[in-house]
PDB file of C-alpha atoms in Angstrom:
ATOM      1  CA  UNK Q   1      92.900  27.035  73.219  1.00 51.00           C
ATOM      2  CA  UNK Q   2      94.602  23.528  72.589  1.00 64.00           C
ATOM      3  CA  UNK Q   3      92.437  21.193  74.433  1.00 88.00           C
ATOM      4  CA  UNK Q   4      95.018  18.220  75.088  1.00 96.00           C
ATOM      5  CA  UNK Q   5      98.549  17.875  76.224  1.00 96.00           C
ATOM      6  CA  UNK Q   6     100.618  15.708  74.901  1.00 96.00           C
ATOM      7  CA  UNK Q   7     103.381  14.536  76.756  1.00 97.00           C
ATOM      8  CA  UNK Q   8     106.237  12.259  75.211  1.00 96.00           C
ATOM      9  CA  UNK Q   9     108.498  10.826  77.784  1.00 97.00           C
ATOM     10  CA  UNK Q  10     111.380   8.094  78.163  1.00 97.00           C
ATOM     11  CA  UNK Q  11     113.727   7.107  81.117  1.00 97.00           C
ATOM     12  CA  UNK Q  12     116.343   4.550  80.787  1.00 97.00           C
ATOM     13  CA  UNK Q  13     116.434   2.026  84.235  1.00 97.00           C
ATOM     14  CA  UNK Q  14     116.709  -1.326  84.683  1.00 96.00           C
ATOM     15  CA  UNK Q  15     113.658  -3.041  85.823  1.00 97.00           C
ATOM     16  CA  UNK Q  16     113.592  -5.992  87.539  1.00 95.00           C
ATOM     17  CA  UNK Q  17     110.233  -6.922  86.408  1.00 97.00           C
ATOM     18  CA  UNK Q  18     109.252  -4.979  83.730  1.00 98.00           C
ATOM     19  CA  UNK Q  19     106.454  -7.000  82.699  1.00 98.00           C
ATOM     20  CA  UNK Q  20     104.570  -6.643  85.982  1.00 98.00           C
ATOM     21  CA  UNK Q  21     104.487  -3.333  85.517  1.00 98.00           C
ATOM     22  CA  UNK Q  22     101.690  -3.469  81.812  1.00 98.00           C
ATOM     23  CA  UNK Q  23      98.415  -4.343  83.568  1.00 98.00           C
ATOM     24  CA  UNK Q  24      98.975  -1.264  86.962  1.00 98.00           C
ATOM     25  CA  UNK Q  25     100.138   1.196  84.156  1.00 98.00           C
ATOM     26  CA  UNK Q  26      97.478   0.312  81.783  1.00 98.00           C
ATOM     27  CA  UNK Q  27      95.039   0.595  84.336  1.00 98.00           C
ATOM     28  CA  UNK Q  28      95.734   3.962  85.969  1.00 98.00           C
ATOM     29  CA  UNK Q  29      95.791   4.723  82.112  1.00 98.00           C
ATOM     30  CA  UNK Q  30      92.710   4.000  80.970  1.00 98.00           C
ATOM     31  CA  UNK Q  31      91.164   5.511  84.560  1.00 98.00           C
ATOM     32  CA  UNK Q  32      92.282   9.073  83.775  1.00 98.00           C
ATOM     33  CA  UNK Q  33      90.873   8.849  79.883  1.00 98.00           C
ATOM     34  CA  UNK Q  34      94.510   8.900  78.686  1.00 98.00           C
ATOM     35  CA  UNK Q  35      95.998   7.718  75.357  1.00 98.00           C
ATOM     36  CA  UNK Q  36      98.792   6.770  73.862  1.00 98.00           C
ATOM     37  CA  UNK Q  37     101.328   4.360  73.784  1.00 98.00           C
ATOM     38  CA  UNK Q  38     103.844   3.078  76.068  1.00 98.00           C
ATOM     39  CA  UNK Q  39     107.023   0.850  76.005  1.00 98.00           C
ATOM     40  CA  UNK Q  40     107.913  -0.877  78.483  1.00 98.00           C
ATOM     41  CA  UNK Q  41     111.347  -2.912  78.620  1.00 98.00           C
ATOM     42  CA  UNK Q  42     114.505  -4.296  80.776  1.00 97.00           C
ATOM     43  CA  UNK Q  43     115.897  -0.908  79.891  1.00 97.00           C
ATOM     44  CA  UNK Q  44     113.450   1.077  80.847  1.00 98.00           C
ATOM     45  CA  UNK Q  45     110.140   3.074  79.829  1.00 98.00           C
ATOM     46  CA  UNK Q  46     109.749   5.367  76.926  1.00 98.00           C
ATOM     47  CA  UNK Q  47     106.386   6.604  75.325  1.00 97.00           C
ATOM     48  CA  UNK Q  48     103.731   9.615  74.412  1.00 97.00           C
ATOM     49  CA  UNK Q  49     100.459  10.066  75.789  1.00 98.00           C
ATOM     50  CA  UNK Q  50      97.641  12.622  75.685  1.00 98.00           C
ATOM     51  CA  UNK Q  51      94.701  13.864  77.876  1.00 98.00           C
ATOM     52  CA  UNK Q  52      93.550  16.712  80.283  1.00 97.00           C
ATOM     53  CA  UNK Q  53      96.333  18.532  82.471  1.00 96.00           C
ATOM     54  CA  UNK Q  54      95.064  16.344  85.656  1.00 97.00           C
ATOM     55  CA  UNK Q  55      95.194  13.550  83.768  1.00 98.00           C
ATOM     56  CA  UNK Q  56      98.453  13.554  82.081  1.00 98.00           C
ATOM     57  CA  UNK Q  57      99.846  14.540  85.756  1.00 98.00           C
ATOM     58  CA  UNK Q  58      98.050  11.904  87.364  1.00 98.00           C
ATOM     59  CA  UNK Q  59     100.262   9.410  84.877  1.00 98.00           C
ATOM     60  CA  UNK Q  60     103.313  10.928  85.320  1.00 98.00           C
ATOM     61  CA  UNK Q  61     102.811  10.473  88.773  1.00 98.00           C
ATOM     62  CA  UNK Q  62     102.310   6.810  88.319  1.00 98.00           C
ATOM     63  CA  UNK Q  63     105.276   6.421  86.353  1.00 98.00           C
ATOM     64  CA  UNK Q  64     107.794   8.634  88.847  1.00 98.00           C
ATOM     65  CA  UNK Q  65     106.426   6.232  91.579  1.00 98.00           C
ATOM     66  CA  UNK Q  66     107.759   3.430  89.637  1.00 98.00           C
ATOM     67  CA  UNK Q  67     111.533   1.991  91.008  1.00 95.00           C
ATOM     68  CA  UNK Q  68     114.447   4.525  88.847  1.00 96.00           C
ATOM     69  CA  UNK Q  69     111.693   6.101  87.553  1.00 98.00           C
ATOM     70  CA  UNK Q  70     111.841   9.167  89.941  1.00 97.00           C
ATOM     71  CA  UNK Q  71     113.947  11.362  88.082  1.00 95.00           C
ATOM     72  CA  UNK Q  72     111.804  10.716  84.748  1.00 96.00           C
ATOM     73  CA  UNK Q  73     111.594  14.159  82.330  1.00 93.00           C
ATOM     74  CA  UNK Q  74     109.290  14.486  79.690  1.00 95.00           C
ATOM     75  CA  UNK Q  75     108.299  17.172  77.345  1.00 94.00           C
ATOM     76  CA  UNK Q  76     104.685  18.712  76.335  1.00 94.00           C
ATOM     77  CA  UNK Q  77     103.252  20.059  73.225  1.00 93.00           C
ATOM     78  CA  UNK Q  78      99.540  20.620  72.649  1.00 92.00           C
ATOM     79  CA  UNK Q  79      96.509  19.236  69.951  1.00 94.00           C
ATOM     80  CA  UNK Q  80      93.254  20.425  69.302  1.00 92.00           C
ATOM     81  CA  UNK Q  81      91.657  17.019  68.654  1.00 92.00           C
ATOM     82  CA  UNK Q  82      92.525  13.760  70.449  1.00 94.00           C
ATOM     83  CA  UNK Q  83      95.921  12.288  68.427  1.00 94.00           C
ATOM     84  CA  UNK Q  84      95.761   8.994  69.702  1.00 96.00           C
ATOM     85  CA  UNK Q  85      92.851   6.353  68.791  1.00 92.00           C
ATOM     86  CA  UNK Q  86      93.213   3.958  72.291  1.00 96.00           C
ATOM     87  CA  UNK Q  87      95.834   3.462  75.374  1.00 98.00           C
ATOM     88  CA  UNK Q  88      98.133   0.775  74.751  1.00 98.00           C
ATOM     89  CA  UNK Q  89     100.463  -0.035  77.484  1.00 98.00           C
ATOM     90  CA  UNK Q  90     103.488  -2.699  75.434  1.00 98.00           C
ATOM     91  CA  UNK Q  91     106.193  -4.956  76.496  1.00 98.00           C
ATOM     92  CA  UNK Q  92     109.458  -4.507  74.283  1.00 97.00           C
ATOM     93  CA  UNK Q  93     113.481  -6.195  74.044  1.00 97.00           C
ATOM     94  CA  UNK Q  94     114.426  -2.743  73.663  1.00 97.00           C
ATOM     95  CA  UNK Q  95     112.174   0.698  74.333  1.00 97.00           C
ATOM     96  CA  UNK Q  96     114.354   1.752  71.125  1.00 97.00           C
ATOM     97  CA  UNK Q  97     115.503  -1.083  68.731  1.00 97.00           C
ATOM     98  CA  UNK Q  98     118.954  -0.721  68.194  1.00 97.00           C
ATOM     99  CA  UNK Q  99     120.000  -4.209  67.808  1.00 96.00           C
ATOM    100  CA  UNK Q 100     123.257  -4.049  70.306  1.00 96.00           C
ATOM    101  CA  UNK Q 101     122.834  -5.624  73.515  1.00 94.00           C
ATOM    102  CA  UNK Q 102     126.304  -4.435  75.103  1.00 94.00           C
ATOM    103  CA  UNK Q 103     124.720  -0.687  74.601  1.00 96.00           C
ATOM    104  CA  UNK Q 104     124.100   0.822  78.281  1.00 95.00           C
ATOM    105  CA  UNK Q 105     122.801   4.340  78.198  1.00 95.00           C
ATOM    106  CA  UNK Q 106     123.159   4.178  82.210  1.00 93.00           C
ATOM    107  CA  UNK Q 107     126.413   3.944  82.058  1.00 92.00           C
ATOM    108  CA  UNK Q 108     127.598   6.353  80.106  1.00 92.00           C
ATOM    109  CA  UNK Q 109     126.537   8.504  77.144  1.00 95.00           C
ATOM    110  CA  UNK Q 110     127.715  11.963  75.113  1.00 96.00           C
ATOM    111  CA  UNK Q 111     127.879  15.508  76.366  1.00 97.00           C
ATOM    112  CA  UNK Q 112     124.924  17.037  76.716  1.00 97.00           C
ATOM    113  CA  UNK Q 113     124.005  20.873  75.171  1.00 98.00           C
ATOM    114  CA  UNK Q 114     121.204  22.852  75.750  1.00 98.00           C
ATOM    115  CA  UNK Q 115     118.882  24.206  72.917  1.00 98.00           C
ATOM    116  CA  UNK Q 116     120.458  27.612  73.957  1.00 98.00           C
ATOM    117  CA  UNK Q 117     124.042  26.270  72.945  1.00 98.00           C
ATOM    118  CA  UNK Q 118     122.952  24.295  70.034  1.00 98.00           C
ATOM    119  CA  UNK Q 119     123.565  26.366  67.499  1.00 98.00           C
ATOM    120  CA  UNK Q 120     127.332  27.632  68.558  1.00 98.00           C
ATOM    121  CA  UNK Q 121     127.959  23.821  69.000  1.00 98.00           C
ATOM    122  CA  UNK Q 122     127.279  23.292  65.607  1.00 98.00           C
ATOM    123  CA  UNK Q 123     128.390  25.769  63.639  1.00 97.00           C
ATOM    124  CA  UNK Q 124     131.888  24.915  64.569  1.00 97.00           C
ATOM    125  CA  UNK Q 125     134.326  23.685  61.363  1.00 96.00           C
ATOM    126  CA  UNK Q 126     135.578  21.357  63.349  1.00 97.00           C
ATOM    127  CA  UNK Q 127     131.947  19.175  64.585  1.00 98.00           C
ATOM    128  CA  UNK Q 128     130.026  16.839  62.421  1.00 98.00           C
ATOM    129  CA  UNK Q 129     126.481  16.857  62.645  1.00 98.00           C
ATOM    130  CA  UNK Q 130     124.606  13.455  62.371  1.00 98.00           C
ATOM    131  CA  UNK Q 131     120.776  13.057  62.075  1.00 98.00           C
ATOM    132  CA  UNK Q 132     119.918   9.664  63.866  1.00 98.00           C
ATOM    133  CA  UNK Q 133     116.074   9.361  62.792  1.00 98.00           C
ATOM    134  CA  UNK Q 134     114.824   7.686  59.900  1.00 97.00           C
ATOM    135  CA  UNK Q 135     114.779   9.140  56.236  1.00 97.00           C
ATOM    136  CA  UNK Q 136     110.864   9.656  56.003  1.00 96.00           C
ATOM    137  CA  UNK Q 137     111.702  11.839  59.311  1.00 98.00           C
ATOM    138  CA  UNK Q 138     114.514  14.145  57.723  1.00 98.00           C
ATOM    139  CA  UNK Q 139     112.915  14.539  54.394  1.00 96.00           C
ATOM    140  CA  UNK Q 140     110.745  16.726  55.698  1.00 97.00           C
ATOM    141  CA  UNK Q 141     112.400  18.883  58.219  1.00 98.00           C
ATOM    142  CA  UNK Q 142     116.289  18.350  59.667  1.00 98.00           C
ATOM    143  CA  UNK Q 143     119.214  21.321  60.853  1.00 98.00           C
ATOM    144  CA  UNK Q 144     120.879  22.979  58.245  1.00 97.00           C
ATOM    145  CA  UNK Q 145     124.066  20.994  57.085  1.00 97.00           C
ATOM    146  CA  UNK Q 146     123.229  17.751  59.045  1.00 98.00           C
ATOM    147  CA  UNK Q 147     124.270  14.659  57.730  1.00 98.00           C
ATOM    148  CA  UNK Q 148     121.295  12.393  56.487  1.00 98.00           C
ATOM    149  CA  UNK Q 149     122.447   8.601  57.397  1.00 98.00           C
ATOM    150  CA  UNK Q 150     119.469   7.843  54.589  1.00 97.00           C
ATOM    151  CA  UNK Q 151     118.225   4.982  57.770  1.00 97.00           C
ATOM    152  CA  UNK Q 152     114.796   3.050  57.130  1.00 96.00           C
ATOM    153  CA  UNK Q 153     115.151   1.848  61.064  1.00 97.00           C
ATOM    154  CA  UNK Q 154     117.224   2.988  64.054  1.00 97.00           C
ATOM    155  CA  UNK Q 155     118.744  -0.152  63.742  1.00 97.00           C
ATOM    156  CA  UNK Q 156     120.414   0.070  60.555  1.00 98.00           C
ATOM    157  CA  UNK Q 157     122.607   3.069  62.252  1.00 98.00           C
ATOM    158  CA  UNK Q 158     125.843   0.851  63.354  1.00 98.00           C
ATOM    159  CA  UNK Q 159     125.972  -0.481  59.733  1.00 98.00           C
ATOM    160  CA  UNK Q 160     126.006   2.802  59.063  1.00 98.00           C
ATOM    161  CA  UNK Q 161     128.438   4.406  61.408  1.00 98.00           C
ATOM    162  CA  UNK Q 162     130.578   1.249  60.574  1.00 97.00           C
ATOM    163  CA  UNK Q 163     130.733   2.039  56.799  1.00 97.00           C
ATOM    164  CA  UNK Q 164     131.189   6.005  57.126  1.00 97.00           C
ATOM    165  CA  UNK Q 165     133.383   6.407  60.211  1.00 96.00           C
ATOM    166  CA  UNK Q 166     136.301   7.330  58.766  1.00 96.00           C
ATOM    167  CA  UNK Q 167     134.229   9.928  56.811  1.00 94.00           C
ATOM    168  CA  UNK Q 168     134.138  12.019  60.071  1.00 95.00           C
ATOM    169  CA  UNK Q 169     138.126  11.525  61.507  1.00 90.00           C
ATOM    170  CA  UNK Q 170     139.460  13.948  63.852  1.00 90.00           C
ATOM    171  CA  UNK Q 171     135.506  15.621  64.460  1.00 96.00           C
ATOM    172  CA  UNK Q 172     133.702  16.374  66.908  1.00 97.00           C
ATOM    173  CA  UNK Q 173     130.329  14.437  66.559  1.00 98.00           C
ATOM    174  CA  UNK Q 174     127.001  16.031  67.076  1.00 98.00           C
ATOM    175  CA  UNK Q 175     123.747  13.978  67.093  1.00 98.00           C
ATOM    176  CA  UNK Q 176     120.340  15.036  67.249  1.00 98.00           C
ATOM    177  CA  UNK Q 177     116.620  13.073  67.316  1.00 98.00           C
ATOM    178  CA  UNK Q 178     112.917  14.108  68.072  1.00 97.00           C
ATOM    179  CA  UNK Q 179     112.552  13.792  71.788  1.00 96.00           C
ATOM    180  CA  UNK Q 180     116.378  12.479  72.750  1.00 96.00           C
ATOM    181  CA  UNK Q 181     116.048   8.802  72.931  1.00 97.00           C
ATOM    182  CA  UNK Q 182     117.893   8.009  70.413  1.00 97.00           C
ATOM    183  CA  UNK Q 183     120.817   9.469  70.897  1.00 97.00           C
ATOM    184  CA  UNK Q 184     121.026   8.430  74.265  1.00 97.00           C
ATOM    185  CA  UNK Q 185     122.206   5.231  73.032  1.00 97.00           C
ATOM    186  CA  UNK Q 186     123.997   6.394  69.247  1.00 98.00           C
ATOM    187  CA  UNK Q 187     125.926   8.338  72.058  1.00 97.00           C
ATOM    188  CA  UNK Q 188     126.600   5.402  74.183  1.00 97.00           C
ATOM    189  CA  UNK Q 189     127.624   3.136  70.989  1.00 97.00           C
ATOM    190  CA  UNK Q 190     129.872   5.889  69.135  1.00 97.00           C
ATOM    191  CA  UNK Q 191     131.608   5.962  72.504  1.00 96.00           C
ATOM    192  CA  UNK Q 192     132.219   2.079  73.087  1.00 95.00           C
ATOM    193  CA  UNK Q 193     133.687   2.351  69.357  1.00 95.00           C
ATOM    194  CA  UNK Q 194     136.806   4.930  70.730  1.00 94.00           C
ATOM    195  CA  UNK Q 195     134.848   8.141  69.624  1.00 95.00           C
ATOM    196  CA  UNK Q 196     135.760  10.534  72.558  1.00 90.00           C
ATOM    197  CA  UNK Q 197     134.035  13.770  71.836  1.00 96.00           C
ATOM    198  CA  UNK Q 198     130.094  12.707  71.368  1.00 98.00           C
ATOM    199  CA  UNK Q 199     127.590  15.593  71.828  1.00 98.00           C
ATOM    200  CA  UNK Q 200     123.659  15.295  71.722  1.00 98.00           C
ATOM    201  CA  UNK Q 201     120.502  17.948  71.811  1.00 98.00           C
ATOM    202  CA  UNK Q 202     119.539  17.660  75.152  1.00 97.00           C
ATOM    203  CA  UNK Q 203     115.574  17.082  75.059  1.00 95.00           C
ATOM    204  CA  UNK Q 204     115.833  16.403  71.029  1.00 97.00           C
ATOM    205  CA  UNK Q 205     114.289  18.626  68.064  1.00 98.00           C
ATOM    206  CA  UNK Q 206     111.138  19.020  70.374  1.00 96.00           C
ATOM    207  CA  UNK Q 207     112.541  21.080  72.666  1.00 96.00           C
ATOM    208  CA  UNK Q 208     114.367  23.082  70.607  1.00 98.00           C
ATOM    209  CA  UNK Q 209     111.716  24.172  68.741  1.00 97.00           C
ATOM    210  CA  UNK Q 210     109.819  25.040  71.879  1.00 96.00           C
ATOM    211  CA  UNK Q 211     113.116  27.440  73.270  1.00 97.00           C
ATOM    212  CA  UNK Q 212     114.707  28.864  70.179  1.00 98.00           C
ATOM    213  CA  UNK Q 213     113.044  31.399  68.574  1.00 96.00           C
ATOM    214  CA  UNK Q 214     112.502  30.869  64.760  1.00 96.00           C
ATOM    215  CA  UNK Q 215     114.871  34.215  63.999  1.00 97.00           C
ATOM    216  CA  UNK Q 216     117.254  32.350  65.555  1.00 97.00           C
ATOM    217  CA  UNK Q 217     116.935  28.815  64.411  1.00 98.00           C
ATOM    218  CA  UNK Q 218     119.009  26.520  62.029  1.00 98.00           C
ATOM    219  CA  UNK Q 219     115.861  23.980  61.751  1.00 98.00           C
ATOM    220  CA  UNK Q 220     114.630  23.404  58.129  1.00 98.00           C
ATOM    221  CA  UNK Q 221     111.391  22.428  58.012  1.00 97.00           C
ATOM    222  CA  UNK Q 222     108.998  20.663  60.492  1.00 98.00           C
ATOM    223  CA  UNK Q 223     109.633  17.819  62.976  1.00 98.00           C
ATOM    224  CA  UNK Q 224     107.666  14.528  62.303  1.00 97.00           C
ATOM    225  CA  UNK Q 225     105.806  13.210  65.568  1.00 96.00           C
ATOM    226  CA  UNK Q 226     104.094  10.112  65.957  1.00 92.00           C
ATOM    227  CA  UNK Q 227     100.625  10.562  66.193  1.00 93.00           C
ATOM    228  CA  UNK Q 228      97.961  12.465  64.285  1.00 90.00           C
ATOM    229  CA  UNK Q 229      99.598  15.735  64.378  1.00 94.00           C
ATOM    230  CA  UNK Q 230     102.469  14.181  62.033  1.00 96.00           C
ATOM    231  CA  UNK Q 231     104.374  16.881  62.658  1.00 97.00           C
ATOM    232  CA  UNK Q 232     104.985  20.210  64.690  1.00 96.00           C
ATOM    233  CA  UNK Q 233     106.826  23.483  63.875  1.00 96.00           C
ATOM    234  CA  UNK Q 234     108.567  26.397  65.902  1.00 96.00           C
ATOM    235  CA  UNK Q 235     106.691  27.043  68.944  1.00 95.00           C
ATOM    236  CA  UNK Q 236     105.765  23.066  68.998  1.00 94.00           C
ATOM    237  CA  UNK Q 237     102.457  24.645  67.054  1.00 94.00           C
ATOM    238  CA  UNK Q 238     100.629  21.877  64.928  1.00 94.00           C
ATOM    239  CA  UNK Q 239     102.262  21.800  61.588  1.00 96.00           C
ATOM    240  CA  UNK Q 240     100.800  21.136  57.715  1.00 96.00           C
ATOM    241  CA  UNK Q 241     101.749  17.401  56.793  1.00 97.00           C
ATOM    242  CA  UNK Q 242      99.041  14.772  56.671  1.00 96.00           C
ATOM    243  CA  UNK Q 243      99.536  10.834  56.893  1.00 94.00           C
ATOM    244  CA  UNK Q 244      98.721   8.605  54.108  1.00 95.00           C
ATOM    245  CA  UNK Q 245      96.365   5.826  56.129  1.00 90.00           C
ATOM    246  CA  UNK Q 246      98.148   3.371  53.507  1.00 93.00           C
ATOM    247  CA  UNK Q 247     101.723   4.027  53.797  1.00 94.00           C
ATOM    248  CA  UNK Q 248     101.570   6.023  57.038  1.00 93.00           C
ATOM    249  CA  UNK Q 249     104.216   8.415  55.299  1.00 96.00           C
ATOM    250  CA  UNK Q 250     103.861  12.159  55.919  1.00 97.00           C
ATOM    251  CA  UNK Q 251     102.616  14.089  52.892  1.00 97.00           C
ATOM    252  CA  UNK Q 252     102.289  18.116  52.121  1.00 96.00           C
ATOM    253  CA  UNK Q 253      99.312  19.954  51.549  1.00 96.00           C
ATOM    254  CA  UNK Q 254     100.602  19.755  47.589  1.00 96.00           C
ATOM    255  CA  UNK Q 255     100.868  15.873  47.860  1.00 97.00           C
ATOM    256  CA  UNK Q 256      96.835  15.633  47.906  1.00 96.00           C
ATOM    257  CA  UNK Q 257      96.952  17.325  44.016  1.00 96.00           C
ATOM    258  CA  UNK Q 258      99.117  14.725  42.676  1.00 97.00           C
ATOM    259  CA  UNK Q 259      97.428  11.806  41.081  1.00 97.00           C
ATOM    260  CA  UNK Q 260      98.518   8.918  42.779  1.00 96.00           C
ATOM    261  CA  UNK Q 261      96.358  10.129  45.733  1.00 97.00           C
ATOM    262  CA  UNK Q 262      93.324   8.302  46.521  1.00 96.00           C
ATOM    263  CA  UNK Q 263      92.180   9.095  50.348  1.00 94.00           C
ATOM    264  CA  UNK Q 264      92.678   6.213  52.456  1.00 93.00           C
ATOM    265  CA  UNK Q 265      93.860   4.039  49.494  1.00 96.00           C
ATOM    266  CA  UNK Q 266      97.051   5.257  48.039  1.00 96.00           C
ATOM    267  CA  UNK Q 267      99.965   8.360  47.514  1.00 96.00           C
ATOM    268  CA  UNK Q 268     103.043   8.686  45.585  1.00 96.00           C
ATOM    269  CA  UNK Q 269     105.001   6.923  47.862  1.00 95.00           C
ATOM    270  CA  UNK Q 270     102.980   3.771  47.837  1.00 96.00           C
ATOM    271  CA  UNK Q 271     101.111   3.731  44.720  1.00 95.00           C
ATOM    272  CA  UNK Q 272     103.111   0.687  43.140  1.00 95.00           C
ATOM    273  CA  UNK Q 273     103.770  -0.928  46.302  1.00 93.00           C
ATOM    274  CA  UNK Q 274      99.962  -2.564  46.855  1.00 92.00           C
ATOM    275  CA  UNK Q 275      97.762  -5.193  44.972  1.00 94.00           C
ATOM    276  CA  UNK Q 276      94.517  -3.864  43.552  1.00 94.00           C
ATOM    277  CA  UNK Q 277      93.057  -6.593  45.912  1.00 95.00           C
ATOM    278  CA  UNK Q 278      94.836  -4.892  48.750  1.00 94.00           C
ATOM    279  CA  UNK Q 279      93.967  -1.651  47.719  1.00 94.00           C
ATOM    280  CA  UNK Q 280      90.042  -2.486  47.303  1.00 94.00           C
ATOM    281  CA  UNK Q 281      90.497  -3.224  51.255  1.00 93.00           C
ATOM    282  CA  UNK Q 282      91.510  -0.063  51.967  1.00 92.00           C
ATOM    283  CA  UNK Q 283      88.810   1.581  50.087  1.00 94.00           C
ATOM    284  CA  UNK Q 284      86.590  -1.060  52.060  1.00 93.00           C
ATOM    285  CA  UNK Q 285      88.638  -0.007  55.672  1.00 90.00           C
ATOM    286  CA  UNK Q 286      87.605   4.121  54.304  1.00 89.00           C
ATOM    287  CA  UNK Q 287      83.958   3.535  53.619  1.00 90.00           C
ATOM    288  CA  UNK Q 288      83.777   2.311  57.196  1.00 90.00           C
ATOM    289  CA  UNK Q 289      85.632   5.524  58.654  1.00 84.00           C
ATOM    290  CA  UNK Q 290      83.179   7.382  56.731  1.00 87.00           C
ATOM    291  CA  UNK Q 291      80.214   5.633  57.872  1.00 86.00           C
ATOM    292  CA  UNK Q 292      81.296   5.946  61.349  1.00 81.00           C
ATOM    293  CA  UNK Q 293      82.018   9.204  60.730  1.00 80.00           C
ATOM    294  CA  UNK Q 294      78.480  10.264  60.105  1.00 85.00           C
ATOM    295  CA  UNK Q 295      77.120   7.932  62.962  1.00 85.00           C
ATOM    296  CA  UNK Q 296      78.995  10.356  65.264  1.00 78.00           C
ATOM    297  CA  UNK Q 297      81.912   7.202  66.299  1.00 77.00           C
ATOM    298  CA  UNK Q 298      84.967   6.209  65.686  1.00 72.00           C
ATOM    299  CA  UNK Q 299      86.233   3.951  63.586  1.00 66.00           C
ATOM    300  CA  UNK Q 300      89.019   1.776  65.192  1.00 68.00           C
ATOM    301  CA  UNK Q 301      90.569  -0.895  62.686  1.00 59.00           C
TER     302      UNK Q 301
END
């Protein structure tokens, strides 16, 4: 039995003082032994958090009290171990950086389809279907025949669209992201740019992978998360990628072989990109985990 529920979770709504709202939300946090992170901003709220059933509800709770916050949705997956270190409760411009203030996902955003319709959407000739994540995120798990913007951040997706637009005239656009945030506002942006038919995955890769079966999925792959799962597979069941505690990039059970790999220290993808100096701290940072380790505590650093 998975021991902790994880429950990711965003709702756009304009605050009027979002800031008030870090010290109550951190508190009724830390007083149910939850943890996790959450963003707090103008916009809205948006986060993912982990504890006990009563303690996750207790939150959510909290949160649906909140002003606009009522109608709040979130999705839950499960971990066997604890996949946050500490609670942090954070004040953000955005509660996803996209970089364009006139965006408004309250005001108006794409057509939504259900997991259940996702895949007839989709498989028309007619629809163009746009990953919005970042590349680390695809490369290791996207739907067959989606486009890859190739993004290092959310907010280099205008740029993007901007440069390939015409790339996708007369389509139908389909966008897809882990949980649905981010296509709440690519949605609301493609549509202030004259795109009329928009379409996103209602409740994002997440809970498509918890309805569709895998006979009859079109996912490739596994879905990066953001915690120390990494990433999660059909059934939202704990999948097989590891984090390098250098780069923080996801790496395969096959990636541990290869000889750039020093636990802790370095991987492939990061190998050239440290100083030995730097890299002697990280072995420094790892004997400390260790030590903790066998003192029975966590290290937190």
């Amino acid at each position: 039995m998975s021991k902790y529920i994880v429950a990711a979770l965003y709702h756009f709504t304009k605050f009027e003082d979002h800031k008030a709202l870090q010290a109550p939300l951190q508190a009724v946090c830390d007083a149910n032994g939850v943890k996790g992170s959450l963003l707090l901003a103008f916009e809205g709220i948006n986060g993912t958090i982990a504890g006990s059933r009563s303690s996750i509800d207790a939150v959510l709770a909290a949160i649906r009290a909140l002003r606009g916050c009522k109608a709040l949705e979130h999705k839950e997956s499960f971990a066997s171990e604890m996949p946050f270190l500490r609670m942090k409760v954070k004040l953000k411009k955005e509660i996803v950086t996209l970089g364009q203030p006139s965006v408004d996902p309250t005001a108006h955003v794409g057509n939504y389809v259900t997991p259940e319709d996702w895949n007839d959407l989709i498989s028309q000739d007619d629809v163009v279907l746009i990953d919005t994540r970042n590349d680390y995120e695809v490369e290791i798990g996207t739907f067959k025949g989606a486009v890859d913007p190739k993004t290092k951040s959310f907010g280099e997706f205008p740029d993007w669209w901007e440069k390939n637009k015409d790339r996708f005239h007369n389509k139908r656009v389909a966008m897809f992201c882990t949980g649905g945030i981010r296509c709440e506002k690519s949605t609301n942006f493609l549509m202030s740019k004259g795109v009329e038919d928009v379409y996103h995955l209602k409740g994002g890769i997440l809970k498509y992978l918890e309805d569709v079966s895998e006979e009859n999925s079109t996912w490739d792959g596994e879905c990066f998360v953001f915690d120390s799962r990494v990433s999660v597979k059909h059934g939202l069941k704990e999948g097989q990628y590891e984090l390098c505690y250098a780069c923080r990039m996801p790496l395969a059970p096959e990636d541990f072989d290869r000889p750039e790999y020093e636990h802790g220290v370095s991987c492939h993808q990061c190998i050239d990109a440290h100083s030995e100096d730097r890299k002697n701290r990280f072995r420094e940072r790892q004997k400390q985990v260790e030590l903790a380790k066998a003192r029975g505590t966590t290290h937190i650093g």
